[in-house]
Structures are given as C-alpha cells and as structure tokens.
Amino acid sequence: MRQLGKALLRDIAQRMSGRRGQRDLRQAGAAGERSGATRLWAFGDTEPWDVPRTVLNGVRRRVADPTGPRLSIDDVEVQETEARTQACVALLVDTSFSMAMDGRWVPMKRTALALHTLIRSRFRGDHLQLIAFGRHAQVMEIEELTALDAFWDKGTNLHHGLLLAQRHFRKHPNAQPVLLVVTDGEPTAHLEPHGETFFDYPPHPLTIALTVRELDNVTRLGAQTTFFRLGEDPGLARFIESLARRADGRVVAPELDDLGAAVVGSYLGARQPGRGSDAGGYGSWFGD
C-alpha cells in the first residue's frame, strides 16, 4: 500500500505540474520545525542543507569516480520541515451502488489512498478521517476502504457523513477544518433520531433539509468545503452548486483520471492561509 500510494502521488504531481520529471509531493512545510528527515535537493528548495549527508554523498560518489568533482549538485540533501499550520481533514467518499455501477469505485479508492499517503508521509501533524457514506456512513481506516467490495445497496446518506465529519472536527478545535466530499448522487437517505436509516427516491424533502442543516453546522465550525461532483446529471449539478454556495465552498467536476489531483490540490490549497483551493498554483510544491 505504501508503494502504491507513492506511485499515485508521483502521478498526481505530474498531472498538477503539467510537466513530467518534476519533483513529487515532498515538501513537508516551508520554514517549519525540522522533521529529522532529508531528501535530495530539487530546484526551488529553500530548506537548509544537511551538510553531513551531502558530504557523505560526495565521498561515496568519488569512490566510484575519483576524477569527479569533490562536490556535485547531485550530492546535496536538504532537511525537511514540518508544516506550522495544522489541518483537520474529513474526506467523505460516496459508496452508493451508482459509484460501482458507473466505474467510479477504483478512482475513489485511489484518491483516498493518495491523500492518506501524502498526509501520513509529509503532513504528519494533520488529522485525516476517511468517511464512507452509502445507505449509512461509517469511519474507515485506509486498509478497510481499499479492500472494500462494491456496495449494491441504494442510498446516499450525506447527512450521516456530515455528522461524523463534525465529530472529527470538534476533536481538533485548534486545526483548520477541511471538508472534501466526493459524490455522484443527491442525498437519498438520512439518519433518524433512533439510529435507523431512512431512504427514499427521489430525495425526500426531509432528507434534503437535514443534510442542509448539518452542512450549515459544518460551515459554522469554519470548514473549507469542496465538493467533487462525478457524472453529468444536471439535477445533481444544480443541487451541489447550491450546497457549495451555502457553505461558501467550491465545486469541482473532474474527469475520473483527474480525481486524485483535484482532491490533493484542494487539500493543499485549504491548508495554506491566504491561498485558494485551485490546484493550478502549486509551483512551489512541484519545483516550478
């Protein structure tokens, strides 16, 4: 899983930078505390050199090539730093039957794994929770989600997913809440007060009202919200646009191959104060 996650991040870095061969998502945070890890220098890096490792790399290279320079730019390693700001991230992924039926199941899993790998390897201070929502919602570890077989039960319970996201955000009051929602359908289910799931299609007015209420609660917590709309259904497009306007958030309608880049770009934008969520402005992350 670690190797697959790294491979997904490399692919995402290439998509977001628009050029092959650029460095991947390696910068843990500019001007933060040193993490103890190092990496090879790449164009655009401003972190301090790790002098002992740089010298050692030069010595090793000269053993193989005594005629070479004492020190080459390829020998330089820099010290990674931890990001100063913290983010509390809730990634809500739709697991309704339409996601499997329309070929969106695997791209959804790849996206979750890429974001998980990025946060665990480069933003260790951030708090990520993966929430799958179908007929009901549940918190999942990455191993559970990547191994999840397709659900064929009908129901898109965004209401329950938002309730779980709020609980996650409230556990980390000092972090910036970031809500990322990947879905291909309007809410057709909600959680009743006694814990049972109510389902109706087309969407019942009560389901819509409860979903909107919980989105308002998330917004009051200060969450930066992005909806990733999959599919071309005009009804879904109108509904998601209205939710985004209400939450002062954004809607992204990526192609399936670009879903991972869209989600990662939105996360990176949300955790940088004063910057938007557009993935197009990340030259400093990819060596631009």
mmCIF file of C-alpha atoms in Angstrom:
data_model
loop_
_atom_site.group_PDB
_atom_site.id
_atom_site.type_symbol
_atom_site.label_atom_id
_atom_site.label_comp_id
_atom_site.label_asym_id
_atom_site.label_seq_id
_atom_site.Cartn_x
_atom_site.Cartn_y
_atom_site.Cartn_z
ATOM 1 C CA MET A 1 0.000 0.000 0.000
ATOM 2 C CA ARG A 2 2.862 2.382 0.759
ATOM 3 C CA GLN A 3 4.454 1.768 -2.635
ATOM 4 C CA LEU A 4 1.122 2.163 -4.429
ATOM 5 C CA GLY A 5 0.425 5.363 -2.512
ATOM 6 C CA LYS A 6 3.806 6.792 -3.522
ATOM 7 C CA ALA A 7 3.196 5.851 -7.148
ATOM 8 C CA LEU A 8 -0.205 7.568 -7.062
ATOM 9 C CA LEU A 9 1.368 10.716 -5.635
ATOM 10 C CA ARG A 10 4.000 10.774 -8.374
ATOM 11 C CA ASP A 11 1.246 10.548 -10.977
ATOM 12 C CA ILE A 12 -0.702 13.320 -9.261
ATOM 13 C CA ALA A 13 2.377 15.547 -9.071
ATOM 14 C CA GLN A 14 2.896 15.162 -12.810
ATOM 15 C CA ARG A 15 -0.740 15.975 -13.536
ATOM 16 C CA MET A 16 -0.734 19.053 -11.312
ATOM 17 C CA SER A 17 2.615 20.392 -12.534
ATOM 18 C CA GLY A 18 1.825 19.722 -16.164
ATOM 19 C CA ARG A 19 5.357 18.500 -16.805
ATOM 20 C CA ARG A 20 6.965 15.121 -16.441
ATOM 21 C CA GLY A 21 10.131 14.830 -14.401
ATOM 22 C CA GLN A 22 9.294 17.435 -11.761
ATOM 23 C CA ARG A 23 9.760 16.520 -8.126
ATOM 24 C CA ASP A 24 6.800 14.963 -6.382
ATOM 25 C CA LEU A 25 4.961 15.976 -3.203
ATOM 26 C CA ARG A 26 7.981 16.117 -0.962
ATOM 27 C CA GLN A 27 7.888 19.481 0.765
ATOM 28 C CA ALA A 28 6.523 18.983 4.251
ATOM 29 C CA GLY A 29 6.164 22.675 5.004
ATOM 30 C CA ALA A 30 8.237 25.771 4.490
ATOM 31 C CA ALA A 31 10.021 27.395 7.423
ATOM 32 C CA GLY A 32 8.620 24.942 9.962
ATOM 33 C CA GLU A 33 10.292 22.720 12.539
ATOM 34 C CA ARG A 34 12.812 20.198 11.239
ATOM 35 C CA SER A 35 11.325 16.718 10.969
ATOM 36 C CA GLY A 36 14.654 14.818 11.044
ATOM 37 C CA ALA A 37 14.161 13.510 7.505
ATOM 38 C CA THR A 38 16.150 14.571 4.455
ATOM 39 C CA ARG A 39 15.748 14.423 0.696
ATOM 40 C CA LEU A 40 17.776 15.206 -2.400
ATOM 41 C CA TRP A 41 17.766 18.881 -3.330
ATOM 42 C CA ALA A 42 15.490 19.942 -6.184
ATOM 43 C CA PHE A 43 15.198 23.251 -7.985
ATOM 44 C CA GLY A 44 13.195 25.699 -5.867
ATOM 45 C CA ASP A 45 14.039 24.167 -2.462
ATOM 46 C CA THR A 46 14.808 26.719 0.267
ATOM 47 C CA GLU A 47 15.350 24.327 3.183
ATOM 48 C CA PRO A 48 18.791 24.217 4.853
ATOM 49 C CA TRP A 49 21.349 21.734 3.589
ATOM 50 C CA ASP A 50 22.066 18.585 5.550
ATOM 51 C CA VAL A 51 25.845 19.051 5.427
ATOM 52 C CA PRO A 52 26.945 15.633 6.791
ATOM 53 C CA ARG A 53 24.772 13.701 4.346
ATOM 54 C CA THR A 54 25.768 15.970 1.476
ATOM 55 C CA VAL A 55 29.483 15.436 2.179
ATOM 56 C CA LEU A 56 28.951 11.694 2.612
ATOM 57 C CA ASN A 57 27.190 11.521 -0.752
ATOM 58 C CA GLY A 58 30.185 13.272 -2.344
ATOM 59 C CA VAL A 59 32.649 10.852 -0.734
ATOM 60 C CA ARG A 60 30.658 7.834 -1.916
ATOM 61 C CA ARG A 61 30.463 9.189 -5.446
ATOM 62 C CA ARG A 62 34.236 9.874 -5.572
ATOM 63 C CA VAL A 63 34.942 6.290 -4.514
ATOM 64 C CA ALA A 64 33.276 5.178 -7.730
ATOM 65 C CA ASP A 65 34.668 8.087 -9.784
ATOM 66 C CA PRO A 66 37.936 9.529 -8.312
ATOM 67 C CA THR A 67 38.247 12.028 -11.180
ATOM 68 C CA GLY A 68 34.922 13.672 -10.461
ATOM 69 C CA PRO A 69 34.368 16.952 -8.577
ATOM 70 C CA ARG A 70 34.637 16.967 -4.789
ATOM 71 C CA LEU A 71 31.042 18.074 -4.521
ATOM 72 C CA SER A 72 28.253 17.936 -7.095
ATOM 73 C CA ILE A 73 24.787 19.420 -7.000
ATOM 74 C CA ASP A 74 23.514 15.849 -7.190
ATOM 75 C CA ASP A 75 25.097 15.192 -3.778
ATOM 76 C CA VAL A 76 23.108 17.872 -1.964
ATOM 77 C CA GLU A 77 20.417 16.837 0.520
ATOM 78 C CA VAL A 78 18.160 19.259 2.370
ATOM 79 C CA GLN A 79 16.435 18.973 5.729
ATOM 80 C CA GLU A 80 12.682 18.500 5.648
ATOM 81 C CA THR A 81 10.490 20.629 7.869
ATOM 82 C CA GLU A 82 7.090 20.047 9.362
ATOM 83 C CA ALA A 83 4.321 22.434 8.389
ATOM 84 C CA ARG A 84 3.493 25.041 11.003
ATOM 85 C CA THR A 85 -0.247 25.012 10.361
ATOM 86 C CA GLN A 86 -2.440 22.024 11.124
ATOM 87 C CA ALA A 87 -5.460 20.846 9.190
ATOM 88 C CA CYS A 88 -8.262 18.562 10.301
ATOM 89 C CA VAL A 89 -9.418 16.827 7.133
ATOM 90 C CA ALA A 90 -12.586 14.829 6.554
ATOM 91 C CA LEU A 91 -12.670 13.039 3.203
ATOM 92 C CA LEU A 92 -16.221 11.853 2.543
ATOM 93 C CA VAL A 93 -16.460 9.326 -0.289
ATOM 94 C CA ASP A 94 -19.713 8.135 -1.806
ATOM 95 C CA THR A 95 -20.067 4.333 -1.675
ATOM 96 C CA SER A 96 -23.571 4.087 -3.133
ATOM 97 C CA PHE A 97 -24.299 1.476 -5.797
ATOM 98 C CA SER A 98 -24.055 4.027 -8.628
ATOM 99 C CA MET A 99 -20.357 4.569 -7.836
ATOM 100 C CA ALA A 100 -19.681 0.911 -8.581
ATOM 101 C CA MET A 101 -22.118 0.705 -11.478
ATOM 102 C CA ASP A 102 -20.568 3.646 -13.323
ATOM 103 C CA GLY A 103 -16.907 2.659 -12.859
ATOM 104 C CA ARG A 104 -16.067 5.202 -10.153
ATOM 105 C CA TRP A 105 -15.189 2.743 -7.394
ATOM 106 C CA VAL A 106 -11.488 2.288 -8.160
ATOM 107 C CA PRO A 107 -10.745 6.000 -8.831
ATOM 108 C CA MET A 108 -12.386 6.782 -5.487
ATOM 109 C CA LYS A 109 -10.117 4.308 -3.694
ATOM 110 C CA ARG A 110 -7.013 5.566 -5.488
ATOM 111 C CA THR A 111 -7.861 9.111 -4.463
ATOM 112 C CA ALA A 112 -8.310 8.187 -0.807
ATOM 113 C CA LEU A 113 -5.024 6.264 -0.768
ATOM 114 C CA ALA A 114 -3.110 9.123 -2.400
ATOM 115 C CA LEU A 115 -4.396 11.676 0.118
ATOM 116 C CA HIS A 116 -3.732 9.308 3.017
ATOM 117 C CA THR A 117 -0.165 8.699 1.804
ATOM 118 C CA LEU A 118 0.518 12.406 1.408
ATOM 119 C CA ILE A 119 -0.700 13.307 4.889
ATOM 120 C CA ARG A 120 0.976 10.384 6.634
ATOM 121 C CA SER A 121 4.312 10.969 4.934
ATOM 122 C CA ARG A 122 4.524 14.755 4.565
ATOM 123 C CA PHE A 123 1.943 16.398 6.839
ATOM 124 C CA ARG A 124 2.107 14.244 9.936
ATOM 125 C CA GLY A 125 0.577 16.946 12.114
ATOM 126 C CA ASP A 126 -2.667 16.926 10.131
ATOM 127 C CA HIS A 127 -5.623 14.799 11.155
ATOM 128 C CA LEU A 128 -7.307 12.823 8.361
ATOM 129 C CA GLN A 129 -10.511 10.855 8.716
ATOM 130 C CA LEU A 130 -11.942 8.768 5.883
ATOM 131 C CA ILE A 131 -15.742 8.557 5.917
ATOM 132 C CA ALA A 132 -17.607 6.291 3.518
ATOM 133 C CA PHE A 133 -21.288 7.101 3.014
ATOM 134 C CA GLY A 134 -23.784 4.866 1.247
ATOM 135 C CA ARG A 135 -27.092 3.913 2.830
ATOM 136 C CA HIS A 136 -25.362 4.846 6.081
ATOM 137 C CA ALA A 137 -21.967 6.386 6.838
ATOM 138 C CA GLN A 138 -19.006 4.950 8.697
ATOM 139 C CA VAL A 139 -15.449 5.906 9.547
ATOM 140 C CA MET A 140 -12.920 3.616 7.859
ATOM 141 C CA GLU A 141 -9.202 3.043 8.096
ATOM 142 C CA ILE A 142 -7.398 3.179 4.762
ATOM 143 C CA GLU A 143 -6.910 -0.607 4.793
ATOM 144 C CA GLU A 144 -10.671 -1.101 5.142
ATOM 145 C CA LEU A 145 -11.509 1.336 2.382
ATOM 146 C CA THR A 146 -9.011 -0.005 -0.140
ATOM 147 C CA ALA A 147 -10.268 -3.562 0.482
ATOM 148 C CA LEU A 148 -13.939 -2.578 0.351
ATOM 149 C CA ASP A 149 -16.080 -4.507 -2.088
ATOM 150 C CA ALA A 150 -18.681 -2.591 -4.055
ATOM 151 C CA PHE A 151 -21.942 -1.961 -2.224
ATOM 152 C CA TRP A 152 -25.130 -2.587 -4.134
ATOM 153 C CA ASP A 153 -27.471 -1.115 -1.522
ATOM 154 C CA LYS A 154 -29.280 2.001 -2.643
ATOM 155 C CA GLY A 155 -28.826 5.174 -0.643
ATOM 156 C CA THR A 156 -26.589 8.233 -0.429
ATOM 157 C CA ASN A 157 -26.535 9.278 3.216
ATOM 158 C CA LEU A 158 -24.554 12.524 3.136
ATOM 159 C CA HIS A 159 -26.440 13.614 6.262
ATOM 160 C CA HIS A 160 -24.806 10.856 8.319
ATOM 161 C CA GLY A 161 -21.409 11.569 6.738
ATOM 162 C CA LEU A 162 -21.599 15.230 7.752
ATOM 163 C CA LEU A 163 -22.485 14.240 11.312
ATOM 164 C CA LEU A 164 -19.341 12.115 11.510
ATOM 165 C CA ALA A 165 -17.261 14.905 9.963
ATOM 166 C CA GLN A 166 -18.456 17.331 12.638
ATOM 167 C CA ARG A 167 -17.440 14.912 15.361
ATOM 168 C CA HIS A 168 -13.974 14.685 13.814
ATOM 169 C CA PHE A 169 -13.628 18.475 13.562
ATOM 170 C CA ARG A 170 -14.720 19.027 17.164
ATOM 171 C CA LYS A 171 -11.997 16.674 18.390
ATOM 172 C CA HIS A 172 -9.354 19.014 16.913
ATOM 173 C CA PRO A 173 -10.580 22.544 17.678
ATOM 174 C CA ASN A 174 -7.201 24.193 17.022
ATOM 175 C CA ALA A 175 -6.823 22.833 13.492
ATOM 176 C CA GLN A 176 -8.261 24.208 10.255
ATOM 177 C CA PRO A 177 -11.287 22.056 9.286
ATOM 178 C CA VAL A 178 -11.220 20.874 5.682
ATOM 179 C CA LEU A 179 -14.242 19.067 4.233
ATOM 180 C CA LEU A 180 -13.795 17.168 0.949
ATOM 181 C CA VAL A 181 -16.866 15.411 -0.459
ATOM 182 C CA VAL A 182 -16.686 13.019 -3.432
ATOM 183 C CA THR A 183 -20.140 12.042 -4.704
ATOM 184 C CA ASP A 184 -22.134 11.169 -7.809
ATOM 185 C CA GLY A 185 -25.659 11.477 -6.424
ATOM 186 C CA GLU A 186 -28.085 13.637 -4.480
ATOM 187 C CA PRO A 187 -28.791 12.657 -0.856
ATOM 188 C CA THR A 188 -31.447 9.942 -0.749
ATOM 189 C CA ALA A 189 -31.038 8.808 2.872
ATOM 190 C CA HIS A 190 -30.688 10.297 6.321
ATOM 191 C CA LEU A 191 -30.213 9.110 9.862
ATOM 192 C CA GLU A 192 -33.314 9.012 12.064
ATOM 193 C CA PRO A 193 -33.117 10.093 15.754
ATOM 194 C CA HIS A 194 -33.374 6.455 16.879
ATOM 195 C CA GLY A 195 -30.413 5.455 14.682
ATOM 196 C CA GLU A 196 -32.253 3.820 11.789
ATOM 197 C CA THR A 197 -31.684 4.866 8.189
ATOM 198 C CA PHE A 198 -34.494 6.436 6.169
ATOM 199 C CA PHE A 199 -34.296 6.006 2.378
ATOM 200 C CA ASP A 200 -36.460 7.441 -0.370
ATOM 201 C CA TYR A 201 -36.024 8.194 -4.050
ATOM 202 C CA PRO A 202 -36.391 10.777 -5.435
ATOM 203 C CA PRO A 203 -34.845 12.633 -2.491
ATOM 204 C CA HIS A 204 -37.338 13.268 0.286
ATOM 205 C CA PRO A 205 -37.657 16.934 1.418
ATOM 206 C CA LEU A 206 -36.812 15.882 4.981
ATOM 207 C CA THR A 207 -33.572 14.240 3.792
ATOM 208 C CA ILE A 208 -32.592 17.415 1.951
ATOM 209 C CA ALA A 209 -33.467 19.610 4.935
ATOM 210 C CA LEU A 210 -31.455 17.522 7.392
ATOM 211 C CA THR A 211 -28.469 17.373 5.049
ATOM 212 C CA VAL A 212 -28.508 21.139 4.589
ATOM 213 C CA ARG A 213 -28.790 21.663 8.352
ATOM 214 C CA GLU A 214 -25.681 19.586 9.025
ATOM 215 C CA LEU A 215 -23.789 21.337 6.239
ATOM 216 C CA ASP A 216 -24.637 24.625 7.966
ATOM 217 C CA ASN A 217 -23.262 23.214 11.226
ATOM 218 C CA VAL A 218 -20.025 22.221 9.496
ATOM 219 C CA THR A 219 -19.772 25.691 7.962
ATOM 220 C CA ARG A 220 -20.172 27.315 11.374
ATOM 221 C CA LEU A 221 -17.118 25.361 12.509
ATOM 222 C CA GLY A 222 -15.141 27.222 9.846
ATOM 223 C CA ALA A 223 -14.650 24.312 7.449
ATOM 224 C CA GLN A 224 -13.257 24.966 3.987
ATOM 225 C CA THR A 225 -15.518 22.845 1.809
ATOM 226 C CA THR A 226 -15.060 21.389 -1.657
ATOM 227 C CA PHE A 227 -17.495 19.103 -3.464
ATOM 228 C CA PHE A 228 -16.160 16.817 -6.180
ATOM 229 C CA ARG A 229 -19.080 16.073 -8.467
ATOM 230 C CA LEU A 230 -18.813 12.945 -10.586
ATOM 231 C CA GLY A 231 -21.091 12.483 -13.574
ATOM 232 C CA GLU A 232 -23.114 14.839 -15.739
ATOM 233 C CA ASP A 233 -26.543 14.651 -14.098
ATOM 234 C CA PRO A 234 -27.997 18.190 -14.295
ATOM 235 C CA GLY A 235 -30.112 17.720 -11.160
ATOM 236 C CA LEU A 236 -27.049 16.729 -9.172
ATOM 237 C CA ALA A 237 -25.099 19.667 -10.618
ATOM 238 C CA ARG A 238 -27.759 22.156 -9.505
ATOM 239 C CA PHE A 239 -28.005 20.632 -6.048
ATOM 240 C CA ILE A 240 -24.243 20.511 -5.436
ATOM 241 C CA GLU A 241 -23.845 24.080 -6.680
ATOM 242 C CA SER A 242 -26.481 25.241 -4.206
ATOM 243 C CA LEU A 243 -24.768 23.394 -1.339
ATOM 244 C CA ALA A 244 -21.404 24.926 -2.255
ATOM 245 C CA ARG A 245 -22.832 28.445 -2.367
ATOM 246 C CA ARG A 246 -24.448 27.914 1.023
ATOM 247 C CA ALA A 247 -21.159 26.722 2.542
ATOM 248 C CA ASP A 248 -19.092 29.363 0.698
ATOM 249 C CA GLY A 249 -17.272 26.419 -0.845
ATOM 250 C CA ARG A 250 -16.296 25.160 -4.255
ATOM 251 C CA VAL A 251 -17.460 22.581 -6.773
ATOM 252 C CA VAL A 252 -15.007 20.627 -8.907
ATOM 253 C CA ALA A 253 -16.247 18.332 -11.670
ATOM 254 C CA PRO A 254 -13.111 16.346 -12.589
ATOM 255 C CA GLU A 255 -12.693 13.555 -15.042
ATOM 256 C CA LEU A 256 -12.150 10.252 -13.245
ATOM 257 C CA ASP A 257 -8.449 10.192 -14.150
ATOM 258 C CA ASP A 258 -8.027 13.637 -12.560
ATOM 259 C CA LEU A 259 -9.993 12.994 -9.367
ATOM 260 C CA GLY A 260 -6.900 12.341 -7.252
ATOM 261 C CA ALA A 261 -5.147 15.503 -8.464
ATOM 262 C CA ALA A 262 -8.278 17.559 -7.816
ATOM 263 C CA VAL A 263 -8.678 16.298 -4.248
ATOM 264 C CA VAL A 264 -4.994 16.628 -3.355
ATOM 265 C CA GLY A 265 -4.853 20.113 -4.885
ATOM 266 C CA SER A 266 -7.882 21.214 -2.902
ATOM 267 C CA TYR A 267 -6.361 19.883 0.318
ATOM 268 C CA LEU A 268 -3.061 21.683 -0.302
ATOM 269 C CA GLY A 269 -4.880 24.934 -1.047
ATOM 270 C CA ALA A 270 -7.106 24.718 2.008
ATOM 271 C CA ARG A 271 -4.221 24.223 4.430
ATOM 272 C CA GLN A 272 -2.244 27.244 3.178
ATOM 273 C CA PRO A 273 -3.509 30.501 4.738
ATOM 274 C CA GLY A 274 -4.353 33.169 2.225
ATOM 275 C CA ARG A 275 -4.376 30.820 -0.756
ATOM 276 C CA GLY A 276 -7.269 29.414 -2.671
ATOM 277 C CA SER A 277 -8.036 25.815 -3.467
ATOM 278 C CA ASP A 278 -7.091 25.966 -7.123
ATOM 279 C CA ALA A 279 -4.576 23.247 -7.930
ATOM 280 C CA GLY A 280 -3.068 25.390 -10.664
ATOM 281 C CA GLY A 281 -0.891 27.492 -8.359
ATOM 282 C CA TYR A 282 1.409 24.962 -6.736
ATOM 283 C CA GLY A 283 4.727 25.658 -8.417
ATOM 284 C CA SER A 284 6.480 25.692 -5.055
ATOM 285 C CA TRP A 285 5.237 22.179 -4.344
ATOM 286 C CA PHE A 286 6.363 20.669 -7.628
ATOM 287 C CA GLY A 287 9.589 22.522 -8.378
ATOM 288 C CA ASP A 288 8.038 25.049 -10.764
#
